[in-house]
C-alpha positions as a printed NumPy array, in Angstrom:
array([[ 11.919,  18.325,  48.677],
       [ 14.369,  21.118,  48.741],
       [ 16.966,  18.451,  48.224],
       [ 15.312,  17.423,  44.736],
       [ 15.114,  20.559,  43.96 ],
       [ 19.111,  20.839,  44.907],
       [ 19.777,  17.924,  42.748],
       [ 17.948,  19.142,  39.733],
       [ 19.293,  22.152,  40.175],
       [ 23.233,  20.848,  40.314],
       [ 22.039,  18.119,  37.31 ],
       [ 20.977,  21.54 ,  34.95 ],
       [ 24.059,  23.357,  35.501],
       [ 26.061,  20.045,  34.341],
       [ 23.772,  19.69 ,  31.862],
       [ 24.748,  23.283,  30.897],
       [ 28.174,  22.57 ,  31.021],
       [ 28.112,  19.385,  29.202],
       [ 26.284,  21.433,  26.458],
       [ 28.891,  24.458,  26.187],
       [ 32.103,  22.326,  26.903],
       [ 31.375,  19.739,  23.87 ],
       [ 30.956,  22.023,  21.027],
       [ 34.188,  23.452,  21.962],
       [ 35.959,  19.713,  22.048],
       [ 34.857,  19.32 ,  19.212],
       [ 36.672,  22.499,  17.404],
       [ 39.529,  21.291,  19.074],
       [ 39.521,  18.189,  16.787],
       [ 41.024,  19.779,  13.734],
       [ 43.709,  22.361,  13.156],
       [ 43.924,  25.47 ,  12.098],
       [ 45.661,  23.859,   8.894],
       [ 43.425,  21.209,   8.096],
       [ 40.713,  23.99 ,   8.455],
       [ 42.762,  26.121,   6.347],
       [ 43.573,  23.059,   4.027],
       [ 39.441,  22.226,   4.127],
       [ 38.417,  25.384,   2.802],
       [ 40.714,  25.084,  -0.609],
       [ 39.298,  22.043,  -0.917],
       [ 36.227,  22.848,  -0.708],
       [ 36.349,  25.543,  -2.93 ],
       [ 38.598,  23.64 ,  -5.119],
       [ 35.279,  21.149,  -5.716],
       [ 32.574,  23.583,  -5.14 ],
       [ 30.629,  21.5  ,  -2.513],
       [ 28.703,  24.534,  -0.911],
       [ 27.766,  26.441,  -4.619],
       [ 24.947,  24.427,  -4.418],
       [ 23.528,  25.963,  -0.635],
       [ 23.113,  29.983,  -1.943],
       [ 20.142,  29.418,  -3.402],
       [ 18.909,  28.4  ,   0.375],
       [ 17.961,  32.461,   1.627],
       [ 16.598,  33.832,  -1.821],
       [ 14.529,  30.892,  -1.816],
       [ 13.079,  31.011,   1.466],
       [ 13.151,  35.145,   0.751],
       [ 10.97 ,  34.109,  -1.991],
       [  9.136,  31.555,  -0.209],
       [  7.937,  33.667,   3.164],
       [  6.598,  36.866,   0.665],
       [  4.669,  34.882,  -1.021],
       [  3.013,  33.614,   1.726],
       [  3.414,  37.014,   3.224],
       [  1.739,  38.978,   0.6  ],
       [ -1.379,  36.212,   0.244],
       [ -2.239,  36.835,   3.584],
       [ -1.576,  40.975,   2.829],
       [ -1.956,  41.518,  -1.24 ],
       [ -2.551,  45.887,  -0.146],
       [  1.129,  45.639,   1.752],
       [  3.494,  43.963,  -1.496],
       [  5.902,  46.836,  -1.516],
       [  6.488,  47.058,   2.415],
       [  6.354,  43.07 ,   2.848],
       [  9.149,  43.132,  -0.29 ],
       [ 11.089,  45.391,   0.899],
       [ 11.046,  44.179,   4.623],
       [ 11.519,  40.813,   3.477],
       [ 14.787,  41.525,   1.327],
       [ 16.262,  43.978,   4.293],
       [ 15.897,  41.315,   6.666],
       [ 17.06 ,  38.351,   4.617],
       [ 20.107,  40.881,   3.396],
       [ 20.357,  40.955,   7.386],
       [ 21.284,  37.607,   7.308],
       [ 23.137,  36.484,   4.676],
       [ 26.454,  37.285,   6.787],
       [ 25.701,  33.461,   8.467],
       [ 26.16 ,  31.573,   5.312],
       [ 29.662,  32.008,   6.69 ],
       [ 28.139,  29.592,   9.555],
       [ 27.497,  27.072,   6.58 ],
       [ 31.2  ,  27.004,   5.394],
       [ 32.79 ,  27.031,   8.224],
       [ 30.586,  24.089,   9.325],
       [ 31.941,  22.415,   5.861],
       [ 35.322,  23.379,   6.583],
       [ 35.138,  20.969,   9.991],
       [ 33.404,  18.454,   8.03 ],
       [ 35.742,  18.396,   5.528],
       [ 38.949,  18.615,   8.384],
       [ 37.895,  15.551,  10.076],
       [ 37.104,  13.635,   7.147],
       [ 40.631,  14.098,   5.837],
       [ 43.637,  14.119,   6.425],
       [ 45.624,  17.473,   5.424],
       [ 47.765,  15.742,   2.818],
       [ 44.761,  14.443,   1.572],
       [ 42.751,  17.507,   1.428],
       [ 45.831,  19.461,  -0.543],
       [ 45.813,  16.655,  -2.909],
       [ 42.25 ,  16.84 ,  -3.451],
       [ 42.854,  20.375,  -3.66 ],
       [ 45.33 ,  19.765,  -5.956],
       [ 43.823,  17.546,  -8.334],
       [ 40.569,  19.571,  -8.648],
       [ 42.57 ,  22.896,  -9.204],
       [ 43.944,  21.351, -12.532],
       [ 42.79 ,  21.223, -15.64 ],
       [ 41.659,  17.578, -15.54 ],
       [ 39.858,  17.965, -11.807],
       [ 38.081,  21.056, -13.906],
       [ 36.573,  19.063, -16.708],
       [ 35.822,  16.21 , -14.378],
       [ 33.213,  18.108, -12.251],
       [ 32.513,  19.573, -15.034],
       [ 31.576,  16.93 , -17.144],
       [ 31.661,  14.259, -15.283],
       [ 27.817,  14.306, -14.445],
       [ 26.802,  14.298, -18.518],
       [ 29.556,  10.948, -18.392],
       [ 27.87 ,   9.323, -15.768],
       [ 24.275,  10.271, -17.058],
       [ 25.181,   8.405, -20.5  ],
       [ 26.736,   5.71 , -18.363],
       [ 23.613,   4.837, -16.589],
       [ 22.104,   4.986, -20.397],
       [ 24.977,   3.164, -21.065],
       [ 24.358,   0.126, -18.38 ],
       [ 20.258,   0.686, -19.251],
       [ 20.217,  -0.76 , -22.971],
       [ 23.319,  -3.466, -21.902],
       [ 20.617,  -4.967, -18.555],
       [ 18.159,  -5.011, -21.115],
       [ 20.418,  -7.113, -24.149],
       [ 21.883,  -9.227, -21.132],
       [ 18.421,  -9.876, -20.035],
       [ 16.551, -10.905, -23.162],
       [ 19.559, -12.936, -23.815],
       [ 19.425, -14.165, -20.691],
       [ 15.738, -15.502, -21.246],
       [ 16.514, -17.076, -25.01 ],
       [ 19.633, -18.816, -23.763],
       [ 17.724, -19.718, -20.23 ],
       [ 14.556, -21.082, -22.233],
       [ 16.124, -22.365, -25.538],
       [ 17.84 , -24.745, -22.893],
       [ 15.372, -25.667, -20.938],
       [ 13.091, -26.353, -23.827],
       [ 15.835, -29.127, -24.802],
       [ 16.515, -30.404, -21.753],
       [ 12.828, -31.034, -20.537],
       [ 11.977, -32.624, -24.027],
       [ 10.053, -30.076, -25.485],
       [  7.681, -31.396, -23.022],
       [  5.168, -28.848, -22.139],
       [  3.356, -28.521, -18.419],
       [  0.554, -28.074, -20.271],
       [  1.064, -31.664, -22.128],
       [  1.809, -33.592, -19.111],
       [ -2.252, -32.157, -17.227],
       [ -3.545, -33.396, -20.611],
       [ -2.151, -37.222, -20.846],
       [ -3.061, -37.428, -16.626],
       [ -7.274, -37.644, -17.977],
       [ -6.171, -40.366, -20.732],
       [ -5.13 , -43.372, -18.63 ],
       [ -7.86 , -43.173, -16.568]])
């Protein structure tokens, strides 16, 4: 039994060492230059801007939940949750670091610099700003085009099949058989 306990402790210690060393190895995969270039790219693209509202939304949801269960303490709940949320706001930098690491692992420094250069240019800024509008309009145009193609395909195929089949609809073939009996 003592041997099993010792083995379990050894395996647990090994698991802890592996779990501690794996993030360190991952962090070494990217250089400081890659992270710096990735941060510039992220800033140019604004990819993490959508995450700015996560903490405020979580705080509002928590306040609403707590106030529903203790409406007499609304002011205290609001002040406490706001205070705790502000204290956690510094953790937003963790997400920025993670995003930079992801971009640094995905793109080379040269690619990151090229992406940053383009999206920092007037054309790149316009693409970021107006690209979603253009994409939405393109989807509308594609829907209209597809409807027209579908209509024309149906008409042309039906016309061709009517000519090829000789205008003898399947219903006529079904009524002709009983007459021959």
